[in-house]
């Protein structure tokens, strides 16, 4: 792995492990949002979004700016100047860690030739793009090196896509990125349409502020209202549930059915112990219990050891998520996309308000969608066993 890719991956891992939206309450975030000037164009939309994110950033900001200064000039010097045409298409969909079924049918059906693209590590820089970058980014924000680096990377990647595939439209799932609005402007310069599609659940957070695409597909009216309240461009939204939420008919094996399935995320050991205490009590009601681990964030080793002797099954890796949901009598989690997916599939949803009460209060404050849709709280499901769960050791 090259130096740049190594640094980039370390930064991504750092950010994912420190979720800034839970470090600032909604009132604090709203005060930051309200301090931002009304954007005059798409470049200012990107900069406002960057400022919202940067203020909340947990890393040393001077270190970020200095590091970005050197990384930017390293990328300017080393980025290839040209690429070759690979294959022409009408629509190119960027999929980073996603299945094609996350892309709305309404988008796909507009185009004859569609390519799904998963490699985000190709960049091209030509003279015209560098001039655009200097005029629109460097001169307007001369000392914001971290912002410059982010826009430069997006710009050179989009140049690679445009030169390699000559698309009419580029679709992405990057409304959370401060580069999104600037790339809408960049696409327009090259007569390319820029579309976004929602890929995972959201709570109210200024990370998702100000963005603008030509079209933005969201799953529910709730998300449209949320994004508009975050000052995203209001006329871009299209509401459509993607195919992944409505799978083709599946043959369900009776042996795979359980009464409850808990969908783990990035819980710490204390939270895991509390969750397993609750699940053990549900199991004592002659119920079959299963847990599904998050492929990247769950502590698989700790959970595997902790469930021993408790009659709790661990779902094998690789099981289709819809099959997992459809074989569950109830889906339990804190605020996972799986809960909304379960709602669409008409599987009863239980929200975990037990293992981390503070986080439960936060997701309520941050307008979590499932709290406005049909659900039960884990404390309610436990009923009279709640007091037992509080005192029981796992």
CSV table of C-alpha atoms in Angstrom, one decimal:
chain,number,residue,atom,x,y,z
A,1,UNK,CA,0.0,0.0,0.0
A,2,UNK,CA,1.3,3.4,-1.0
A,3,UNK,CA,2.0,6.2,1.6
A,4,UNK,CA,-1.1,8.2,0.6
A,5,UNK,CA,-3.5,5.2,0.7
A,6,UNK,CA,-2.1,4.2,4.1
A,7,UNK,CA,-2.6,7.7,5.5
A,8,UNK,CA,-6.1,7.9,4.0
A,9,UNK,CA,-7.1,4.5,5.5
A,10,UNK,CA,-5.8,5.5,9.0
A,11,UNK,CA,-7.8,8.7,8.8
A,12,UNK,CA,-11.0,6.9,7.7
A,13,UNK,CA,-10.6,4.4,10.5
A,14,UNK,CA,-10.0,7.2,13.0
A,15,UNK,CA,-13.2,9.1,12.0
A,16,UNK,CA,-15.4,6.0,12.0
A,17,UNK,CA,-14.3,5.1,15.5
A,18,UNK,CA,-15.2,8.6,16.8
A,19,UNK,CA,-18.7,9.4,15.7
A,20,UNK,CA,-18.8,13.2,16.0
A,21,UNK,CA,-22.6,13.4,15.9
A,22,UNK,CA,-22.8,11.9,19.4
A,23,UNK,CA,-20.2,14.3,20.7
A,24,UNK,CA,-22.3,17.4,20.2
A,25,UNK,CA,-26.0,17.7,21.2
A,26,UNK,CA,-28.6,19.0,18.8
A,27,UNK,CA,-28.6,22.5,20.3
A,28,UNK,CA,-24.8,22.8,19.9
A,29,UNK,CA,-25.0,21.5,16.3
A,30,UNK,CA,-27.9,23.9,15.5
A,31,UNK,CA,-25.9,26.9,16.8
A,32,UNK,CA,-23.0,25.9,14.5
A,33,UNK,CA,-25.4,25.5,11.5
A,34,UNK,CA,-27.1,28.9,12.2
A,35,UNK,CA,-23.7,30.6,12.2
A,36,UNK,CA,-23.1,29.6,8.6
A,37,UNK,CA,-23.8,32.3,5.9
A,38,UNK,CA,-26.4,31.6,3.3
A,39,UNK,CA,-24.4,30.0,0.4
A,40,UNK,CA,-24.3,31.9,-2.9
A,41,UNK,CA,-23.3,28.9,-5.0
A,42,UNK,CA,-22.4,25.2,-4.9
A,43,UNK,CA,-18.8,25.9,-3.9
A,44,UNK,CA,-20.0,27.8,-0.8
A,45,UNK,CA,-22.4,25.0,0.0
A,46,UNK,CA,-19.4,22.6,0.1
A,47,UNK,CA,-17.4,25.0,2.2
A,48,UNK,CA,-20.3,25.5,4.7
A,49,UNK,CA,-20.6,21.8,5.0
A,50,UNK,CA,-16.9,21.5,5.5
A,51,UNK,CA,-16.9,24.1,8.2
A,52,UNK,CA,-19.8,22.3,10.0
A,53,UNK,CA,-17.8,19.0,9.9
A,54,UNK,CA,-14.4,20.6,10.7
A,55,UNK,CA,-15.7,22.4,13.8
A,56,UNK,CA,-17.0,19.0,15.2
A,57,UNK,CA,-13.8,17.2,14.2
A,58,UNK,CA,-12.1,15.5,17.1
A,59,UNK,CA,-8.6,15.4,15.6
A,60,UNK,CA,-6.1,18.3,16.2
A,61,UNK,CA,-7.1,20.8,13.6
A,62,UNK,CA,-3.7,22.4,13.1
A,63,UNK,CA,-2.2,18.9,12.5
A,64,UNK,CA,-5.0,18.3,9.9
A,65,UNK,CA,-4.3,21.5,8.1
A,66,UNK,CA,-0.5,21.0,8.0
A,67,UNK,CA,-0.8,17.4,7.0
A,68,UNK,CA,-3.3,18.3,4.2
A,69,UNK,CA,-0.9,21.0,2.9
A,70,UNK,CA,1.8,18.4,2.2
A,71,UNK,CA,-0.5,15.7,1.0
A,72,UNK,CA,-2.2,18.1,-1.4
A,73,UNK,CA,1.1,19.0,-3.1
A,74,UNK,CA,2.2,15.4,-3.1
A,75,UNK,CA,-1.1,14.5,-5.0
A,76,UNK,CA,-0.7,17.4,-7.4
A,77,UNK,CA,2.8,16.2,-8.3
A,78,UNK,CA,2.0,12.4,-8.5
A,79,UNK,CA,-1.5,12.2,-10.0
A,80,UNK,CA,-1.5,10.9,-13.5
A,81,UNK,CA,-2.3,13.4,-16.3
A,82,UNK,CA,-4.4,11.2,-18.5
A,83,UNK,CA,-6.3,7.9,-18.8
A,84,UNK,CA,-7.9,5.9,-21.6
A,85,UNK,CA,-11.5,5.3,-22.5
A,86,UNK,CA,-12.6,2.0,-21.0
A,87,UNK,CA,-16.3,1.8,-21.8
A,88,UNK,CA,-18.9,4.3,-22.6
A,89,UNK,CA,-22.1,4.4,-20.5
A,90,UNK,CA,-25.1,6.5,-19.8
A,91,UNK,CA,-25.0,6.2,-16.0
A,92,UNK,CA,-22.2,5.2,-13.7
A,93,UNK,CA,-23.1,4.3,-10.1
A,94,UNK,CA,-20.4,4.5,-7.5
A,95,UNK,CA,-20.9,1.7,-5.0
A,96,UNK,CA,-18.4,1.7,-2.1
A,97,UNK,CA,-19.2,-1.3,0.1
A,98,UNK,CA,-22.8,-1.4,-1.2
A,99,UNK,CA,-24.9,-3.8,-3.2
A,100,UNK,CA,-26.5,-2.7,-6.5
A,101,UNK,CA,-29.9,-3.2,-4.9
A,102,UNK,CA,-29.3,0.0,-2.9
A,103,UNK,CA,-29.7,2.0,-6.1
A,104,UNK,CA,-33.3,3.1,-6.8
A,105,UNK,CA,-35.1,1.5,-9.7
A,106,UNK,CA,-36.5,4.9,-10.7
A,107,UNK,CA,-32.9,6.0,-11.4
A,108,UNK,CA,-31.7,2.9,-13.2
A,109,UNK,CA,-34.7,2.7,-15.5
A,110,UNK,CA,-33.9,6.2,-17.0
A,111,UNK,CA,-30.7,4.9,-18.6
A,112,UNK,CA,-29.9,2.2,-21.2
A,113,UNK,CA,-26.3,1.5,-20.3
A,114,UNK,CA,-25.5,1.4,-16.6
A,115,UNK,CA,-22.1,0.6,-15.0
A,116,UNK,CA,-21.6,-0.1,-11.3
A,117,UNK,CA,-18.2,1.1,-10.1
A,118,UNK,CA,-16.6,0.0,-6.9
A,119,UNK,CA,-12.9,1.2,-7.2
A,120,UNK,CA,-12.4,4.6,-5.6
A,121,UNK,CA,-8.6,4.7,-6.0
A,122,UNK,CA,-8.1,6.1,-9.5
A,123,UNK,CA,-7.3,9.7,-10.1
A,124,UNK,CA,-6.5,11.9,-13.1
A,125,UNK,CA,-5.5,15.6,-13.2
A,126,UNK,CA,-5.4,17.7,-16.4
A,127,UNK,CA,-4.5,21.3,-16.9
A,128,UNK,CA,-8.1,22.6,-17.3
A,129,UNK,CA,-9.2,20.9,-14.0
A,130,UNK,CA,-6.3,22.3,-12.2
A,131,UNK,CA,-7.2,25.8,-13.4
A,132,UNK,CA,-10.8,25.2,-12.2
A,133,UNK,CA,-9.5,24.0,-8.8
A,134,UNK,CA,-7.3,27.1,-8.4
A,135,UNK,CA,-10.0,29.5,-9.4
A,136,UNK,CA,-12.9,28.0,-7.4
A,137,UNK,CA,-11.1,26.5,-4.4
A,138,UNK,CA,-7.5,27.7,-3.7
A,139,UNK,CA,-8.1,31.4,-4.4
A,140,UNK,CA,-11.4,31.5,-2.5
A,141,UNK,CA,-10.1,29.5,0.5
A,142,UNK,CA,-6.3,29.9,0.4
A,143,UNK,CA,-5.5,28.6,3.8
A,144,UNK,CA,-8.1,25.9,4.1
A,145,UNK,CA,-5.7,23.1,3.1
A,146,UNK,CA,-7.8,20.2,4.4
A,147,UNK,CA,-10.8,21.5,2.4
A,148,UNK,CA,-8.6,21.9,-0.6
A,149,UNK,CA,-7.3,18.3,-0.3
A,150,UNK,CA,-10.8,16.9,0.0
A,151,UNK,CA,-12.1,18.7,-3.1
A,152,UNK,CA,-8.9,17.9,-5.1
A,153,UNK,CA,-9.4,14.2,-4.4
A,154,UNK,CA,-13.0,14.2,-5.5
A,155,UNK,CA,-12.2,16.3,-8.5
A,156,UNK,CA,-9.5,14.0,-9.8
A,157,UNK,CA,-11.5,10.9,-9.2
A,158,UNK,CA,-14.5,12.4,-11.1
A,159,UNK,CA,-12.1,13.3,-13.9
A,160,UNK,CA,-11.0,9.7,-14.1
A,161,UNK,CA,-14.7,8.6,-14.3
A,162,UNK,CA,-15.5,11.2,-17.0
A,163,UNK,CA,-12.5,10.3,-19.2
A,164,UNK,CA,-12.8,6.6,-18.7
A,165,UNK,CA,-16.5,6.1,-19.2
A,166,UNK,CA,-17.9,9.3,-20.7
A,167,UNK,CA,-21.1,9.1,-18.6
A,168,UNK,CA,-24.2,11.3,-19.0
A,169,UNK,CA,-24.8,10.9,-15.3
A,170,UNK,CA,-22.7,10.1,-12.2
A,171,UNK,CA,-24.6,8.7,-9.2
A,172,UNK,CA,-23.1,8.5,-5.8
A,173,UNK,CA,-24.0,8.0,-2.2
A,174,UNK,CA,-21.9,10.9,-0.8
A,175,UNK,CA,-24.3,13.5,0.6
A,176,UNK,CA,-22.3,13.3,3.8
A,177,UNK,CA,-19.1,14.5,2.0
A,178,UNK,CA,-18.3,18.2,1.9
A,179,UNK,CA,-17.2,17.6,-1.7
A,180,UNK,CA,-20.6,16.8,-3.0
A,181,UNK,CA,-21.9,20.2,-3.9
A,182,UNK,CA,-18.6,21.2,-5.4
A,183,UNK,CA,-18.7,18.1,-7.6
A,184,UNK,CA,-22.2,19.0,-8.7
A,185,UNK,CA,-20.6,22.2,-10.0
A,186,UNK,CA,-17.7,20.3,-11.5
A,187,UNK,CA,-20.1,17.9,-13.3
A,188,UNK,CA,-22.1,20.8,-14.7
A,189,UNK,CA,-19.0,22.3,-16.3
A,190,UNK,CA,-18.6,19.0,-18.1
A,191,UNK,CA,-22.3,18.7,-18.9
A,192,UNK,CA,-22.7,15.7,-16.6
A,193,UNK,CA,-25.7,15.2,-14.3
A,194,UNK,CA,-24.9,14.6,-10.6
A,195,UNK,CA,-27.3,12.3,-8.6
A,196,UNK,CA,-27.2,11.0,-5.0
A,197,UNK,CA,-29.0,8.1,-3.5
A,198,UNK,CA,-29.4,7.4,0.2
A,199,UNK,CA,-27.4,4.3,1.3
A,200,UNK,CA,-27.9,4.1,5.1
A,201,UNK,CA,-30.0,5.4,7.9
A,202,UNK,CA,-29.6,9.0,9.2
A,203,UNK,CA,-30.2,10.9,12.3
A,204,UNK,CA,-30.1,14.7,12.4
A,205,UNK,CA,-26.5,15.8,12.1
A,206,UNK,CA,-24.8,18.8,10.5
A,207,UNK,CA,-22.4,16.5,8.8
A,208,UNK,CA,-25.2,16.2,6.2
A,209,UNK,CA,-25.8,20.0,5.9
A,210,UNK,CA,-26.0,22.2,2.8
A,211,UNK,CA,-25.5,19.5,0.1
A,212,UNK,CA,-26.8,19.9,-3.4
A,213,UNK,CA,-27.2,17.4,-6.3
A,214,UNK,CA,-29.4,17.5,-9.4
A,215,UNK,CA,-31.4,14.8,-7.8
A,216,UNK,CA,-31.2,13.1,-4.4
A,217,UNK,CA,-33.2,9.9,-3.7
A,218,UNK,CA,-34.2,9.4,-0.1
A,219,UNK,CA,-36.3,6.5,1.5
A,220,UNK,CA,-39.0,8.5,3.3
A,221,UNK,CA,-40.5,11.9,3.6
A,222,UNK,CA,-38.9,12.0,7.0
A,223,UNK,CA,-35.4,12.2,5.5
A,224,UNK,CA,-36.4,14.9,3.1
A,225,UNK,CA,-37.7,17.1,6.0
A,226,UNK,CA,-34.6,16.3,8.0
A,227,UNK,CA,-32.1,17.3,5.2
A,228,UNK,CA,-34.0,20.5,4.4
A,229,UNK,CA,-33.8,21.5,8.0
A,230,UNK,CA,-30.1,21.0,7.7
A,231,UNK,CA,-30.1,23.5,4.8
A,232,UNK,CA,-29.7,21.1,2.0
A,233,UNK,CA,-31.1,22.4,-1.3
A,234,UNK,CA,-34.8,21.7,-1.0
A,235,UNK,CA,-35.8,21.0,-4.6
A,236,UNK,CA,-33.5,18.0,-5.2
A,237,UNK,CA,-35.4,15.3,-3.3
A,238,UNK,CA,-37.1,12.2,-4.8
A,239,UNK,CA,-38.7,9.7,-2.4
A,240,UNK,CA,-38.2,6.1,-3.4
A,241,UNK,CA,-37.5,2.9,-1.5
A,242,UNK,CA,-34.7,0.9,-3.2
A,243,UNK,CA,-35.0,-2.8,-4.2
A,244,UNK,CA,-33.0,-4.1,-1.3
A,245,UNK,CA,-36.0,-3.3,1.0
A,246,UNK,CA,-38.4,-5.3,-1.2
A,247,UNK,CA,-36.6,-8.6,-2.1
A,248,UNK,CA,-37.9,-11.2,-4.4
A,249,UNK,CA,-39.7,-14.1,-2.7
A,250,UNK,CA,-37.4,-16.1,-0.6
A,251,UNK,CA,-37.8,-19.8,0.5
A,252,UNK,CA,-37.7,-19.6,4.3
A,253,UNK,CA,-36.4,-22.7,6.0
A,254,UNK,CA,-38.3,-23.4,9.2
A,255,UNK,CA,-35.1,-24.5,11.0
A,256,UNK,CA,-33.7,-20.9,10.5
A,257,UNK,CA,-36.6,-19.1,12.2
A,258,UNK,CA,-36.0,-17.5,15.6
A,259,UNK,CA,-38.2,-15.4,17.9
A,260,UNK,CA,-35.7,-12.5,18.4
A,261,UNK,CA,-32.6,-11.4,16.5
A,262,UNK,CA,-30.4,-8.7,17.9
A,263,UNK,CA,-28.4,-6.7,15.3
A,264,UNK,CA,-25.1,-5.7,16.9
A,265,UNK,CA,-23.2,-2.5,15.8
A,266,UNK,CA,-20.1,-1.2,17.6
A,267,UNK,CA,-21.1,-1.8,21.2
A,268,UNK,CA,-18.4,-1.9,23.9
A,269,UNK,CA,-18.0,-4.8,26.3
A,270,UNK,CA,-20.3,-3.2,28.9
A,271,UNK,CA,-23.1,-2.7,26.4
A,272,UNK,CA,-22.6,-6.3,25.0
A,273,UNK,CA,-23.0,-7.7,28.5
A,274,UNK,CA,-26.2,-5.7,29.1
A,275,UNK,CA,-27.6,-6.8,25.8
A,276,UNK,CA,-26.9,-10.5,26.5
A,277,UNK,CA,-28.5,-10.2,29.9
A,278,UNK,CA,-31.7,-9.1,28.2
A,279,UNK,CA,-31.5,-11.7,25.5
A,280,UNK,CA,-30.9,-14.4,28.1
A,281,UNK,CA,-34.1,-13.4,30.0
A,282,UNK,CA,-36.1,-13.5,26.8
A,283,UNK,CA,-34.6,-16.9,26.1
A,284,UNK,CA,-35.9,-18.2,29.4
A,285,UNK,CA,-39.5,-17.6,28.1
A,286,UNK,CA,-38.9,-20.6,25.8
A,287,UNK,CA,-37.9,-18.2,23.0
A,288,UNK,CA,-35.2,-18.9,20.4
A,289,UNK,CA,-32.6,-16.1,20.3
A,290,UNK,CA,-30.0,-15.1,17.6
A,291,UNK,CA,-27.5,-12.3,17.2
A,292,UNK,CA,-26.0,-10.9,14.0
A,293,UNK,CA,-22.7,-9.2,14.2
A,294,UNK,CA,-21.7,-6.1,12.2
A,295,UNK,CA,-19.1,-7.3,9.7
A,296,UNK,CA,-16.7,-4.5,10.6
A,297,UNK,CA,-17.5,-3.0,14.0
A,298,UNK,CA,-18.7,-5.8,16.3
A,299,UNK,CA,-16.2,-7.4,18.7
A,300,UNK,CA,-16.7,-10.9,17.4
A,301,UNK,CA,-14.3,-12.6,19.8
A,302,UNK,CA,-15.8,-11.1,22.9
A,303,UNK,CA,-19.4,-11.9,21.8
A,304,UNK,CA,-18.5,-15.4,20.9
A,305,UNK,CA,-17.0,-16.0,24.4
A,306,UNK,CA,-19.8,-14.1,26.2
A,307,UNK,CA,-22.7,-16.1,24.6
A,308,UNK,CA,-21.3,-19.5,25.7
A,309,UNK,CA,-23.8,-21.4,27.8
A,310,UNK,CA,-26.6,-18.9,27.3
A,311,UNK,CA,-28.5,-20.6,24.5
A,312,UNK,CA,-27.9,-17.7,22.2
A,313,UNK,CA,-27.0,-18.4,18.6
A,314,UNK,CA,-24.6,-16.3,16.5
A,315,UNK,CA,-25.7,-16.0,12.9
A,316,UNK,CA,-23.0,-17.3,10.4
A,317,UNK,CA,-21.3,-14.6,8.4
A,318,UNK,CA,-22.6,-14.1,4.9
A,319,UNK,CA,-26.3,-14.7,5.5
A,320,UNK,CA,-28.4,-12.4,3.3
A,321,UNK,CA,-29.7,-9.5,5.4
A,322,UNK,CA,-33.2,-9.9,4.1
A,323,UNK,CA,-33.2,-13.6,4.9
A,324,UNK,CA,-32.0,-12.8,8.4
A,325,UNK,CA,-34.8,-10.3,8.9
A,326,UNK,CA,-37.5,-12.6,7.4
A,327,UNK,CA,-36.5,-15.5,9.7
A,328,UNK,CA,-36.7,-13.2,12.8
A,329,UNK,CA,-39.9,-12.9,14.8
A,330,UNK,CA,-38.6,-9.5,16.1
A,331,UNK,CA,-35.6,-7.4,15.0
A,332,UNK,CA,-33.8,-5.6,17.9
A,333,UNK,CA,-31.1,-2.9,17.7
A,334,UNK,CA,-30.3,0.6,18.7
A,335,UNK,CA,-30.7,2.7,15.5
A,336,UNK,CA,-29.5,0.4,12.7
A,337,UNK,CA,-30.8,0.6,9.1
A,338,UNK,CA,-31.9,-3.0,9.7
A,339,UNK,CA,-34.8,-1.7,11.9
A,340,UNK,CA,-36.2,0.4,9.0
A,341,UNK,CA,-35.6,-2.5,6.7
A,342,UNK,CA,-37.5,-4.8,9.1
A,343,UNK,CA,-40.3,-2.2,9.2
A,344,UNK,CA,-40.7,-2.3,5.4
A,345,UNK,CA,-40.7,-6.1,5.5
A,346,UNK,CA,-43.4,-6.0,8.2
A,347,UNK,CA,-41.2,-7.7,10.9
A,348,UNK,CA,-41.9,-6.2,14.4
A,349,UNK,CA,-39.2,-3.8,15.5
A,350,UNK,CA,-37.7,-3.4,19.0
A,351,UNK,CA,-35.5,-0.5,19.8
A,352,UNK,CA,-32.9,-1.1,22.4
A,353,UNK,CA,-33.3,1.6,25.1
A,354,UNK,CA,-31.7,-0.5,27.7
A,355,UNK,CA,-28.0,-1.1,27.0
A,356,UNK,CA,-27.1,2.5,26.5
A,357,UNK,CA,-29.7,4.9,27.9
A,358,UNK,CA,-27.7,8.0,27.0
A,359,UNK,CA,-27.5,7.0,23.4
A,360,UNK,CA,-31.2,6.2,23.3
A,361,UNK,CA,-31.9,9.7,24.5
A,362,UNK,CA,-29.6,11.1,21.9
A,363,UNK,CA,-31.2,9.3,18.9
A,364,UNK,CA,-34.6,10.6,20.2
A,365,UNK,CA,-33.1,14.1,20.2
A,366,UNK,CA,-31.6,13.6,16.8
A,367,UNK,CA,-34.9,12.6,15.2
A,368,UNK,CA,-34.4,8.9,14.6
A,369,UNK,CA,-37.0,7.8,12.1
A,370,UNK,CA,-38.1,4.5,13.8
A,371,UNK,CA,-39.2,6.4,16.9
A,372,UNK,CA,-41.9,7.9,14.8
A,373,UNK,CA,-42.9,4.5,13.2
A,374,UNK,CA,-44.4,1.4,14.8
A,375,UNK,CA,-42.0,-0.1,17.4
A,376,UNK,CA,-41.6,-1.5,20.9
A,377,UNK,CA,-38.9,-0.5,23.3
A,378,UNK,CA,-36.7,-3.3,24.7
A,379,UNK,CA,-37.6,-2.2,28.3
A,380,UNK,CA,-41.3,-2.7,27.4
A,381,UNK,CA,-40.6,-6.1,25.9
A,382,UNK,CA,-38.8,-7.2,29.0
A,383,UNK,CA,-41.7,-6.1,31.2
A,384,UNK,CA,-41.5,-7.5,34.6
A,385,UNK,CA,-38.0,-9.0,33.9
A,386,UNK,CA,-36.5,-5.4,33.5
A,387,UNK,CA,-35.6,-5.3,37.2
A,388,UNK,CA,-34.0,-8.7,36.9
A,389,UNK,CA,-31.9,-7.6,33.9
A,390,UNK,CA,-30.7,-4.6,35.8
A,391,UNK,CA,-29.2,-6.7,38.5
A,392,UNK,CA,-28.2,-9.8,36.7
A,393,UNK,CA,-24.5,-10.4,35.9
A,394,UNK,CA,-23.7,-11.9,32.5
